[in-house]
CSV table of C-alpha atoms in Angstrom, one decimal:
chain,number,residue,atom,x,y,z
E,1,GLU,CA,40.7,155.5,235.3
E,2,ALA,CA,38.0,155.1,232.7
E,3,GLY,CA,38.2,157.4,229.7
E,4,VAL,CA,35.6,159.5,228.0
E,5,ALA,CA,32.8,157.3,226.7
E,6,GLN,CA,30.7,158.0,223.7
E,7,SER,CA,27.8,156.3,222.0
E,8,PRO,CA,26.9,155.3,219.4
E,9,ARG,CA,30.2,154.9,217.6
E,10,TYR,CA,28.5,155.1,214.2
E,11,LYS,CA,25.2,156.4,213.0
E,12,ILE,CA,23.6,156.6,209.5
E,13,ILE,CA,20.5,158.7,209.0
E,14,GLU,CA,18.6,160.4,206.2
E,15,LYS,CA,18.4,164.1,205.9
E,16,ARG,CA,15.7,165.8,207.9
E,17,GLN,CA,15.8,163.0,210.5
E,18,SER,CA,16.8,163.6,214.0
E,19,VAL,CA,19.8,162.0,215.9
E,20,ALA,CA,21.3,162.2,219.4
E,21,PHE,CA,24.7,161.4,220.7
E,22,TRP,CA,25.7,160.6,224.3
E,23,CYS,CA,28.9,161.4,226.2
E,24,ASN,CA,30.0,160.3,229.6
E,25,PRO,CA,33.1,162.3,230.8
E,26,ILE,CA,35.8,161.2,233.1
E,27,SER,CA,34.7,161.1,236.7
E,28,GLY,CA,35.3,164.3,238.4
E,29,HIS,CA,35.8,166.4,235.3
E,30,ALA,CA,33.6,169.5,235.5
E,31,THR,CA,34.2,170.8,232.0
E,32,LEU,CA,32.8,169.0,229.0
E,33,TYR,CA,33.2,169.9,225.3
E,34,TRP,CA,31.6,168.9,222.1
E,35,TYR,CA,33.6,169.2,218.9
E,36,GLN,CA,32.6,168.7,215.2
E,37,GLN,CA,35.2,167.2,212.9
E,38,ILE,CA,34.3,167.3,209.3
E,39,LEU,CA,36.3,165.0,207.0
E,40,GLY,CA,39.7,166.6,206.1
E,41,GLN,CA,39.4,169.3,208.7
E,42,GLY,CA,40.4,169.9,212.3
E,43,PRO,CA,37.9,169.7,215.1
E,44,LYS,CA,35.7,172.7,215.8
E,45,LEU,CA,34.2,173.5,219.2
E,46,LEU,CA,30.4,173.4,219.2
E,47,ILE,CA,29.7,173.9,222.9
E,48,GLN,CA,31.5,173.9,226.2
E,49,PHE,CA,29.8,173.2,229.6
E,50,GLN,CA,31.1,173.9,233.0
E,51,ASN,CA,29.2,171.6,235.4
E,52,ASN,CA,25.7,171.9,233.9
E,53,GLY,CA,26.0,175.5,232.7
E,54,VAL,CA,27.0,176.6,229.1
E,55,VAL,CA,30.3,178.5,228.9
E,56,ASP,CA,30.5,178.9,225.2
E,57,ASP,CA,28.0,177.9,222.4
E,58,SER,CA,28.9,180.6,219.9
E,59,GLN,CA,29.6,178.1,217.1
E,60,LEU,CA,26.6,175.9,217.8
E,61,PRO,CA,24.0,176.1,215.0
E,62,LYS,CA,21.1,176.7,217.4
E,63,ASP,CA,18.4,176.3,214.8
E,64,ARG,CA,19.1,172.6,214.5
E,65,PHE,CA,21.6,171.6,217.2
E,66,SER,CA,20.9,171.4,220.9
E,67,ALA,CA,22.9,170.1,223.8
E,68,GLU,CA,22.3,169.5,227.5
E,69,ARG,CA,24.3,168.3,230.5
E,70,LEU,CA,21.8,167.5,233.2
E,71,LYS,CA,23.2,167.1,236.7
E,72,GLY,CA,26.6,168.2,235.4
E,73,VAL,CA,27.8,164.7,234.4
E,74,ASP,CA,26.5,163.0,231.1
E,75,SER,CA,25.8,165.1,228.1
E,76,THR,CA,23.6,164.7,225.0
E,77,LEU,CA,24.0,166.5,221.7
E,78,LYS,CA,21.0,166.5,219.4
E,79,ILE,CA,20.5,167.4,215.7
E,80,GLN,CA,17.0,168.0,214.4
E,81,PRO,CA,16.6,168.1,211.5
E,82,ALA,CA,19.9,166.8,210.1
E,83,LYS,CA,21.4,168.2,206.9
E,84,LEU,CA,23.9,166.6,204.5
E,85,GLU,CA,26.6,168.9,205.7
E,86,ASP,CA,26.2,167.6,209.3
E,87,SER,CA,28.1,164.4,208.2
E,88,ALA,CA,31.1,164.5,210.5
E,89,VAL,CA,32.7,162.9,213.6
E,90,TYR,CA,31.4,164.4,216.8
E,91,LEU,CA,34.0,164.3,219.5
E,92,CYS,CA,33.4,164.7,223.2
E,93,ALA,CA,36.1,165.8,225.6
E,94,SER,CA,36.4,166.6,229.3
E,95,SER,CA,38.8,168.3,231.6
E,96,ARG,CA,39.1,169.3,235.3
E,97,LEU,CA,38.2,172.8,236.3
E,98,GLY,CA,40.9,175.1,237.4
E,99,ASN,CA,42.6,178.5,237.0
E,100,SER,CA,45.5,177.1,235.0
E,101,TYR,CA,45.8,174.7,232.1
E,102,ASN,CA,43.8,171.5,232.4
E,103,GLU,CA,44.3,168.8,229.8
E,104,GLN,CA,41.3,167.8,227.7
E,105,PHE,CA,40.8,164.1,227.3
E,106,PHE,CA,38.9,163.0,224.1
E,107,GLY,CA,36.4,160.2,223.5
E,108,PRO,CA,36.6,158.0,220.4
E,109,GLY,CA,33.9,160.0,218.7
E,110,THR,CA,30.6,159.3,216.9
E,111,ARG,CA,30.8,159.1,213.1
E,112,LEU,CA,27.5,160.5,211.6
E,113,THR,CA,26.6,160.0,208.0
E,114,VAL,CA,23.7,161.9,206.6
E,115,LEU,CA,22.3,160.5,203.3
J,1,ALA,CA,40.4,185.0,218.4
J,2,GLN,CA,43.0,182.6,217.3
J,3,SER,CA,43.7,180.7,214.1
J,4,VAL,CA,46.1,177.8,213.3
J,5,THR,CA,47.6,177.0,210.0
J,6,GLN,CA,49.2,173.7,209.2
J,7,LEU,CA,51.1,174.2,206.1
J,8,ASP,CA,51.2,170.6,204.8
J,9,SER,CA,48.0,168.6,204.4
J,10,GLN,CA,49.9,165.4,203.7
J,11,VAL,CA,53.4,164.3,204.3
J,12,PRO,CA,54.7,161.0,202.9
J,13,VAL,CA,57.9,159.8,204.5
J,14,PHE,CA,60.0,156.6,204.5
J,15,GLU,CA,60.4,154.5,207.6
J,16,GLU,CA,63.4,155.6,209.8
J,17,ALA,CA,63.6,159.0,208.0
J,18,PRO,CA,63.0,162.3,209.9
J,19,VAL,CA,59.8,164.2,209.6
J,20,GLU,CA,58.8,167.8,210.4
J,21,LEU,CA,55.2,169.0,210.5
J,22,ARG,CA,54.8,172.8,210.3
J,23,CYS,CA,52.4,174.8,212.4
J,24,ASN,CA,51.9,178.6,212.5
J,25,TYR,CA,49.4,180.4,214.7
J,26,SER,CA,47.8,183.8,215.0
J,27,SER,CA,46.6,185.2,218.3
J,28,SER,CA,46.2,188.6,219.9
J,29,VAL,CA,46.8,187.1,223.4
J,30,SER,CA,49.3,184.7,224.9
J,31,VAL,CA,48.5,181.0,224.1
J,32,TYR,CA,49.3,177.5,225.1
J,33,LEU,CA,50.3,175.3,222.2
J,34,PHE,CA,49.6,171.6,221.6
J,35,TRP,CA,50.1,168.8,219.2
J,36,TYR,CA,47.6,165.9,219.0
J,37,VAL,CA,47.7,162.7,217.1
J,38,GLN,CA,44.6,160.9,215.8
J,39,TYR,CA,44.9,157.2,214.7
J,40,PRO,CA,42.2,155.8,212.4
J,41,ASN,CA,38.8,155.6,214.0
J,42,GLN,CA,40.1,156.9,217.3
J,43,GLY,CA,39.9,160.1,219.3
J,44,LEU,CA,42.6,162.6,219.8
J,45,GLN,CA,45.6,161.9,221.9
J,46,LEU,CA,47.9,164.6,223.3
J,47,LEU,CA,51.5,164.3,222.0
J,48,LEU,CA,53.0,167.3,223.7
J,49,LYS,CA,52.3,170.7,225.0
J,50,TYR,CA,54.0,174.1,225.5
J,51,LEU,CA,52.8,175.9,228.6
J,52,SER,CA,55.8,177.9,229.6
J,53,GLY,CA,59.6,177.6,230.2
J,54,SER,CA,61.9,175.9,227.7
J,55,THR,CA,60.8,176.4,224.1
J,56,LEU,CA,61.9,172.9,223.2
J,57,VAL,CA,59.2,170.5,224.3
J,58,LYS,CA,59.5,166.7,224.3
J,59,GLY,CA,56.5,164.5,224.1
J,60,ILE,CA,55.5,160.9,223.8
J,61,ASN,CA,56.7,158.4,221.1
J,62,GLY,CA,59.9,160.4,220.5
J,63,PHE,CA,58.3,163.5,219.2
J,64,GLU,CA,59.5,167.1,220.0
J,65,ALA,CA,58.4,170.6,219.1
J,66,GLU,CA,59.9,174.0,219.3
J,67,PHE,CA,58.0,177.2,220.2
J,68,ASN,CA,59.2,180.2,218.2
J,69,LYS,CA,57.4,183.3,219.5
J,70,SER,CA,58.9,185.7,216.9
J,71,GLN,CA,57.7,183.5,214.0
J,72,THR,CA,54.5,182.4,215.8
J,73,SER,CA,55.4,178.8,215.0
J,74,PHE,CA,55.3,175.4,216.8
J,75,HIS,CA,56.8,172.8,214.4
J,76,LEU,CA,56.7,169.2,215.3
J,77,ARG,CA,59.7,166.9,214.6
J,78,LYS,CA,60.7,163.3,214.9
J,79,PRO,CA,64.2,162.1,214.0
J,80,SER,CA,63.2,158.6,212.9
J,81,VAL,CA,59.6,157.6,212.1
J,82,HIS,CA,58.1,154.1,212.4
J,83,ILE,CA,55.2,152.6,210.4
J,84,SER,CA,53.1,153.0,213.5
J,85,ASP,CA,53.4,156.8,213.3
J,86,THR,CA,51.1,156.8,210.3
J,87,ALA,CA,48.2,159.0,211.5
J,88,GLU,CA,46.8,162.5,211.4
J,89,TYR,CA,48.4,165.2,213.4
J,90,PHE,CA,46.7,168.3,214.7
J,91,CYS,CA,48.3,171.5,216.0
J,92,ALA,CA,46.1,173.5,218.4
J,93,VAL,CA,46.2,176.6,220.6
J,94,SER,CA,44.4,177.6,223.7
J,95,ASP,CA,43.9,181.1,225.0
J,96,ARG,CA,46.1,181.4,228.1
J,97,THR,CA,43.8,184.0,229.6
J,98,GLU,CA,40.7,181.8,229.6
J,99,ALA,CA,40.9,180.7,233.2
J,100,ALA,CA,37.8,178.5,233.0
J,101,GLY,CA,38.0,177.6,229.4
J,102,ASN,CA,41.1,175.9,227.8
J,103,LYS,CA,39.0,176.0,224.6
J,104,LEU,CA,41.1,174.5,221.8
J,105,THR,CA,41.4,176.0,218.3
J,106,PHE,CA,42.7,173.4,215.8
J,107,GLY,CA,44.6,173.5,212.6
J,108,GLY,CA,43.3,171.6,209.6
J,109,GLY,CA,45.6,168.6,210.2
J,110,THR,CA,48.6,166.9,208.5
J,111,ARG,CA,48.2,163.3,207.4
J,112,VAL,CA,51.5,161.4,207.8
J,113,LEU,CA,52.0,158.3,205.7
J,114,VAL,CA,55.0,156.3,206.6
J,115,LYS,CA,56.2,154.0,203.8
J,116,PRO,CA,58.4,150.9,204.4
């Protein structure tokens, strides 16, 4: 079974530019998560999708961040315009949908550096 | 809302020595508990989890953790570490009542450096 795929793996941009990250979850996983991991900190949930609907985006800075999951499969996370403090690793994870615990599987992440 | 505190940001340890990584959590509801490992330039890998039942949980690579409800702790241990255990370790909790969520709240991480 293929794991969670993310691209690009690395991205360097200047502040005020825009950037987009892509995630392809494990086949059959209805739930998809985007986390932000700033250097030296634990991951923080940005947004959670169930199929193509948003379950939780309470910690997404909506003035500059946006995310979509068209057709309930792949997802894109965008930052526009980027700030220096957006430098981080962006992790995508996916899990099955159910009424009990479902393990989250993580992709390798995209490391963003904003100069 | 939950929070997770990992009391040690870095733990240096000699090869074949034991290691313990401390984790305390705060939550107003029942939680699931997890330990993840992150090797350099890789994503997170689940080491072990506590869902219910025995409070002593065994995971991969010889790690184990014990859930202590009264102390709201979930400390991770390994009796003898290898060089390959050098990595960052994250404790996390998930609200047990979130039927469609399983959203994870992570601690700040503990960097383990195994020395020869």
